[in-house]
PDB file of C-alpha atoms in Angstrom:
ATOM      1  CA  UNK A   1      -0.022  -0.043  -0.032  1.00  0.00           C
ATOM      2  CA  UNK A   2       1.402   3.354  -0.847  1.00  0.00           C
ATOM      3  CA  UNK A   3       0.345   6.846   0.194  1.00  0.00           C
ATOM      4  CA  UNK A   4       0.325   9.421  -2.513  1.00  0.00           C
ATOM      5  CA  UNK A   5       1.101  12.459  -0.204  1.00  0.00           C
ATOM      6  CA  UNK A   6       3.850  10.792   1.711  1.00  0.00           C
ATOM      7  CA  UNK A   7       7.406  12.287   1.128  1.00  0.00           C
ATOM      8  CA  UNK A   8       9.818  10.045  -0.737  1.00  0.00           C
ATOM      9  CA  UNK A   9      13.075   9.504   1.045  1.00  0.00           C
ATOM     10  CA  UNK A  10      16.363  10.451  -0.718  1.00  0.00           C
ATOM     11  CA  UNK A  11      18.329   7.206  -0.831  1.00  0.00           C
ATOM     12  CA  UNK A  12      21.541   8.953  -1.919  1.00  0.00           C
ATOM     13  CA  UNK A  13      22.139  10.509   1.546  1.00  0.00           C
ATOM     14  CA  UNK A  14      23.047   8.440   4.617  1.00  0.00           C
ATOM     15  CA  UNK A  15      20.448   7.890   7.269  1.00  0.00           C
ATOM     16  CA  UNK A  16      20.012  10.721   9.704  1.00  0.00           C
ATOM     17  CA  UNK A  17      21.461  13.324   7.329  1.00  0.00           C
ATOM     18  CA  UNK A  18      18.810  15.809   6.345  1.00  0.00           C
ATOM     19  CA  UNK A  19      19.372  18.755   4.071  1.00  0.00           C
ATOM     20  CA  UNK A  20      20.893  21.587   6.087  1.00  0.00           C
ATOM     21  CA  UNK A  21      20.898  19.655   9.372  1.00  0.00           C
ATOM     22  CA  UNK A  22      24.205  18.988  11.205  1.00  0.00           C
ATOM     23  CA  UNK A  23      25.395  15.419  11.349  1.00  0.00           C
ATOM     24  CA  UNK A  24      27.237  13.534  14.105  1.00  0.00           C
ATOM     25  CA  UNK A  25      30.577  14.509  12.601  1.00  0.00           C
ATOM     26  CA  UNK A  26      29.686  18.149  13.204  1.00  0.00           C
ATOM     27  CA  UNK A  27      29.025  17.724  16.868  1.00  0.00           C
ATOM     28  CA  UNK A  28      31.923  18.711  19.186  1.00  0.00           C
ATOM     29  CA  UNK A  29      32.274  16.619  22.328  1.00  0.00           C
ATOM     30  CA  UNK A  30      33.621  17.986  25.644  1.00  0.00           C
ATOM     31  CA  UNK A  31      37.134  16.935  26.644  1.00  0.00           C
ATOM     32  CA  UNK A  32      37.371  13.601  28.631  1.00  0.00           C
ATOM     33  CA  UNK A  33      38.566  14.302  32.177  1.00  0.00           C
ATOM     34  CA  UNK A  34      41.585  12.577  33.591  1.00  0.00           C
ATOM     35  CA  UNK A  35      40.788   9.542  35.823  1.00  0.00           C
ATOM     36  CA  UNK A  36      40.916  10.224  39.444  1.00  0.00           C
ATOM     37  CA  UNK A  37      38.741  11.053  42.524  1.00  0.00           C
ATOM     38  CA  UNK A  38      35.850  13.146  41.172  1.00  0.00           C
ATOM     39  CA  UNK A  39      34.224  13.586  44.515  1.00  0.00           C
ATOM     40  CA  UNK A  40      35.884  16.389  46.391  1.00  0.00           C
ATOM     41  CA  UNK A  41      36.148  15.719  50.087  1.00  0.00           C
ATOM     42  CA  UNK A  42      34.389  18.101  52.447  1.00  0.00           C
ATOM     43  CA  UNK A  43      36.445  21.141  53.452  1.00  0.00           C
ATOM     44  CA  UNK A  44      35.741  22.078  56.988  1.00  0.00           C
ATOM     45  CA  UNK A  45      37.146  25.427  58.198  1.00  0.00           C
ATOM     46  CA  UNK A  46      40.620  25.076  59.730  1.00  0.00           C
ATOM     47  CA  UNK A  47      40.499  23.862  63.290  1.00  0.00           C
ATOM     48  CA  UNK A  48      36.840  22.985  63.140  1.00  0.00           C
ATOM     49  CA  UNK A  49      36.252  19.236  62.978  1.00  0.00           C
ATOM     50  CA  UNK A  50      33.293  17.491  61.450  1.00  0.00           C
ATOM     51  CA  UNK A  51      30.929  16.500  64.167  1.00  0.00           C
ATOM     52  CA  UNK A  52      28.303  14.496  62.219  1.00  0.00           C
ATOM     53  CA  UNK A  53      28.061  13.188  58.688  1.00  0.00           C
ATOM     54  CA  UNK A  54      24.740  12.223  57.136  1.00  0.00           C
ATOM     55  CA  UNK A  55      25.295  10.755  53.705  1.00  0.00           C
ATOM     56  CA  UNK A  56      27.145  13.589  51.823  1.00  0.00           C
ATOM     57  CA  UNK A  57      26.031  16.306  54.265  1.00  0.00           C
ATOM     58  CA  UNK A  58      28.525  17.215  56.984  1.00  0.00           C
ATOM     59  CA  UNK A  59      28.194  19.479  60.055  1.00  0.00           C
ATOM     60  CA  UNK A  60      30.851  21.215  62.051  1.00  0.00           C
ATOM     61  CA  UNK A  61      30.155  23.428  65.057  1.00  0.00           C
ATOM     62  CA  UNK A  62      29.470  26.474  62.787  1.00  0.00           C
ATOM     63  CA  UNK A  63      28.838  25.280  59.256  1.00  0.00           C
ATOM     64  CA  UNK A  64      26.810  22.863  57.129  1.00  0.00           C
ATOM     65  CA  UNK A  65      28.891  21.358  54.270  1.00  0.00           C
ATOM     66  CA  UNK A  66      27.065  20.011  51.349  1.00  0.00           C
ATOM     67  CA  UNK A  67      28.007  19.313  47.614  1.00  0.00           C
ATOM     68  CA  UNK A  68      25.801  22.310  46.831  1.00  0.00           C
ATOM     69  CA  UNK A  69      27.980  24.601  48.951  1.00  0.00           C
ATOM     70  CA  UNK A  70      28.708  25.589  52.633  1.00  0.00           C
ATOM     71  CA  UNK A  71      26.275  27.551  54.817  1.00  0.00           C
ATOM     72  CA  UNK A  72      26.091  28.722  58.368  1.00  0.00           C
ATOM     73  CA  UNK A  73      24.657  26.035  60.751  1.00  0.00           C
ATOM     74  CA  UNK A  74      22.794  28.514  62.853  1.00  0.00           C
ATOM     75  CA  UNK A  75      19.159  28.701  61.654  1.00  0.00           C
ATOM     76  CA  UNK A  76      19.449  25.747  59.342  1.00  0.00           C
ATOM     77  CA  UNK A  77      16.273  23.624  58.840  1.00  0.00           C
ATOM     78  CA  UNK A  78      16.378  19.852  58.653  1.00  0.00           C
ATOM     79  CA  UNK A  79      13.818  17.400  57.298  1.00  0.00           C
ATOM     80  CA  UNK A  80      13.856  13.622  57.729  1.00  0.00           C
ATOM     81  CA  UNK A  81      11.524  11.483  55.650  1.00  0.00           C
ATOM     82  CA  UNK A  82      11.450   7.673  56.089  1.00  0.00           C
ATOM     83  CA  UNK A  83      10.624   6.141  52.636  1.00  0.00           C
ATOM     84  CA  UNK A  84      11.455   2.537  53.679  1.00  0.00           C
ATOM     85  CA  UNK A  85       9.261  -0.436  54.305  1.00  0.00           C
ATOM     86  CA  UNK A  86       9.778  -3.475  56.562  1.00  0.00           C
ATOM     87  CA  UNK A  87       8.168  -6.795  55.748  1.00  0.00           C
ATOM     88  CA  UNK A  88       8.248 -10.168  57.509  1.00  0.00           C
ATOM     89  CA  UNK A  89       8.851 -13.042  55.019  1.00  0.00           C
ATOM     90  CA  UNK A  90       9.594 -16.684  55.071  1.00  0.00           C
ATOM     91  CA  UNK A  91      13.371 -17.053  54.086  1.00  0.00           C
ATOM     92  CA  UNK A  92      14.275 -19.241  51.122  1.00  0.00           C
ATOM     93  CA  UNK A  93      16.376 -21.566  53.200  1.00  0.00           C
ATOM     94  CA  UNK A  94      13.252 -22.297  55.380  1.00  0.00           C
ATOM     95  CA  UNK A  95      11.162 -23.191  52.278  1.00  0.00           C
ATOM     96  CA  UNK A  96      13.811 -25.609  51.081  1.00  0.00           C
ATOM     97  CA  UNK A  97      14.327 -27.296  54.481  1.00  0.00           C
ATOM     98  CA  UNK A  98      10.480 -27.421  54.890  1.00  0.00           C
ATOM     99  CA  UNK A  99      10.014 -29.230  51.500  1.00  0.00           C
ATOM    100  CA  UNK A 100      12.909 -31.660  52.013  1.00  0.00           C
ATOM    101  CA  UNK A 101      12.044 -32.597  55.699  1.00  0.00           C
ATOM    102  CA  UNK A 102       8.256 -32.788  55.031  1.00  0.00           C
ATOM    103  CA  UNK A 103       8.906 -35.577  52.532  1.00  0.00           C
ATOM    104  CA  UNK A 104      11.368 -37.333  54.868  1.00  0.00           C
ATOM    105  CA  UNK A 105       9.585 -36.925  58.240  1.00  0.00           C
ATOM    106  CA  UNK A 106       5.889 -36.964  57.172  1.00  0.00           C
ATOM    107  CA  UNK A 107       5.072 -33.305  57.540  1.00  0.00           C
ATOM    108  CA  UNK A 108       7.217 -32.439  60.521  1.00  0.00           C
ATOM    109  CA  UNK A 109       9.305 -30.162  58.456  1.00  0.00           C
ATOM    110  CA  UNK A 110       6.449 -27.906  57.763  1.00  0.00           C
ATOM    111  CA  UNK A 111       7.195 -26.278  61.128  1.00  0.00           C
ATOM    112  CA  UNK A 112      10.007 -24.538  59.312  1.00  0.00           C
ATOM    113  CA  UNK A 113       7.368 -22.421  57.523  1.00  0.00           C
ATOM    114  CA  UNK A 114       6.791 -20.682  60.767  1.00  0.00           C
ATOM    115  CA  UNK A 115      10.280 -18.998  60.508  1.00  0.00           C
ATOM    116  CA  UNK A 116      10.061 -15.331  59.641  1.00  0.00           C
ATOM    117  CA  UNK A 117      12.699 -12.898  58.561  1.00  0.00           C
ATOM    118  CA  UNK A 118      12.512  -9.137  58.820  1.00  0.00           C
ATOM    119  CA  UNK A 119      13.484  -7.392  55.572  1.00  0.00           C
ATOM    120  CA  UNK A 120      13.769  -3.590  55.114  1.00  0.00           C
ATOM    121  CA  UNK A 121      14.038  -1.917  51.723  1.00  0.00           C
ATOM    122  CA  UNK A 122      13.847   1.681  50.703  1.00  0.00           C
ATOM    123  CA  UNK A 123      15.612   4.850  51.489  1.00  0.00           C
ATOM    124  CA  UNK A 124      15.587   7.884  53.833  1.00  0.00           C
ATOM    125  CA  UNK A 125      15.378  11.282  52.342  1.00  0.00           C
ATOM    126  CA  UNK A 126      17.195  14.089  54.318  1.00  0.00           C
ATOM    127  CA  UNK A 127      16.885  17.726  53.391  1.00  0.00           C
ATOM    128  CA  UNK A 128      18.824  20.590  54.830  1.00  0.00           C
ATOM    129  CA  UNK A 129      18.138  24.265  54.086  1.00  0.00           C
ATOM    130  CA  UNK A 130      20.578  26.824  55.462  1.00  0.00           C
ATOM    131  CA  UNK A 131      20.779  30.429  54.175  1.00  0.00           C
ATOM    132  CA  UNK A 132      21.218  30.230  50.297  1.00  0.00           C
ATOM    133  CA  UNK A 133      21.950  26.537  50.266  1.00  0.00           C
ATOM    134  CA  UNK A 134      19.344  23.808  50.041  1.00  0.00           C
ATOM    135  CA  UNK A 135      20.318  20.162  49.523  1.00  0.00           C
ATOM    136  CA  UNK A 136      18.473  16.894  49.510  1.00  0.00           C
ATOM    137  CA  UNK A 137      20.109  13.473  49.756  1.00  0.00           C
ATOM    138  CA  UNK A 138      18.572   9.978  49.640  1.00  0.00           C
ATOM    139  CA  UNK A 139      20.338   7.237  51.657  1.00  0.00           C
ATOM    140  CA  UNK A 140      19.418   3.645  51.015  1.00  0.00           C
ATOM    141  CA  UNK A 141      18.610   1.565  54.158  1.00  0.00           C
ATOM    142  CA  UNK A 142      18.520  -2.133  54.709  1.00  0.00           C
ATOM    143  CA  UNK A 143      17.424  -2.362  58.456  1.00  0.00           C
ATOM    144  CA  UNK A 144      15.297  -0.580  60.945  1.00  0.00           C
ATOM    145  CA  UNK A 145      18.448   0.180  62.916  1.00  0.00           C
ATOM    146  CA  UNK A 146      19.907   2.120  59.958  1.00  0.00           C
ATOM    147  CA  UNK A 147      16.700   4.217  59.856  1.00  0.00           C
ATOM    148  CA  UNK A 148      16.980   4.838  63.566  1.00  0.00           C
ATOM    149  CA  UNK A 149      20.655   5.818  63.232  1.00  0.00           C
ATOM    150  CA  UNK A 150      20.014   8.344  60.503  1.00  0.00           C
ATOM    151  CA  UNK A 151      17.131   9.798  62.491  1.00  0.00           C
ATOM    152  CA  UNK A 152      19.458  10.182  65.583  1.00  0.00           C
ATOM    153  CA  UNK A 153      22.092  11.923  63.308  1.00  0.00           C
ATOM    154  CA  UNK A 154      19.482  14.367  62.027  1.00  0.00           C
ATOM    155  CA  UNK A 155      18.326  15.070  65.596  1.00  0.00           C
ATOM    156  CA  UNK A 156      21.949  15.703  66.617  1.00  0.00           C
ATOM    157  CA  UNK A 157      22.395  18.051  63.647  1.00  0.00           C
ATOM    158  CA  UNK A 158      19.248  19.889  64.647  1.00  0.00           C
ATOM    159  CA  UNK A 159      20.572  20.207  68.220  1.00  0.00           C
ATOM    160  CA  UNK A 160      23.883  21.646  66.852  1.00  0.00           C
ATOM    161  CA  UNK A 161      21.780  24.150  64.770  1.00  0.00           C
ATOM    162  CA  UNK A 162      19.710  25.294  67.666  1.00  0.00           C
ATOM    163  CA  UNK A 163      22.801  25.710  69.981  1.00  0.00           C
ATOM    164  CA  UNK A 164      24.868  27.538  67.349  1.00  0.00           C
TER     165      UNK A 164
END
């Protein structure tokens, strides 16, 4: 089936080359950086140690250090959002042992199906806003203890901000 109003392609040109349009050969690529450490370490003021680190957010007694820039700690606002979920599941090893022992010991192995394992997946989102700097980081968590630890670190950073 052919459409009478459809444009006819020019087969003499290579694919992707339209008349007047730049091709891939005309595109200038940026220079490739030298291999090395691309993440710059935090630079606290001289003589002011880092008191708490939350992902890539660091706090000294007077400053908040983020990849977006440094800002004064006094008056900073912190946000902690738990976006993780914890489930109780039957682990794979319990299923395998239950099947094998159920055949051998006439159903006694089905007791292994009562074994539960706690599994946490997701991340915690932490936002700091201090002066002209606002930065959000998402930290993956694999246990409820990690969520509690990050919450305690944010509370400590808030305490530092209020006492600064």
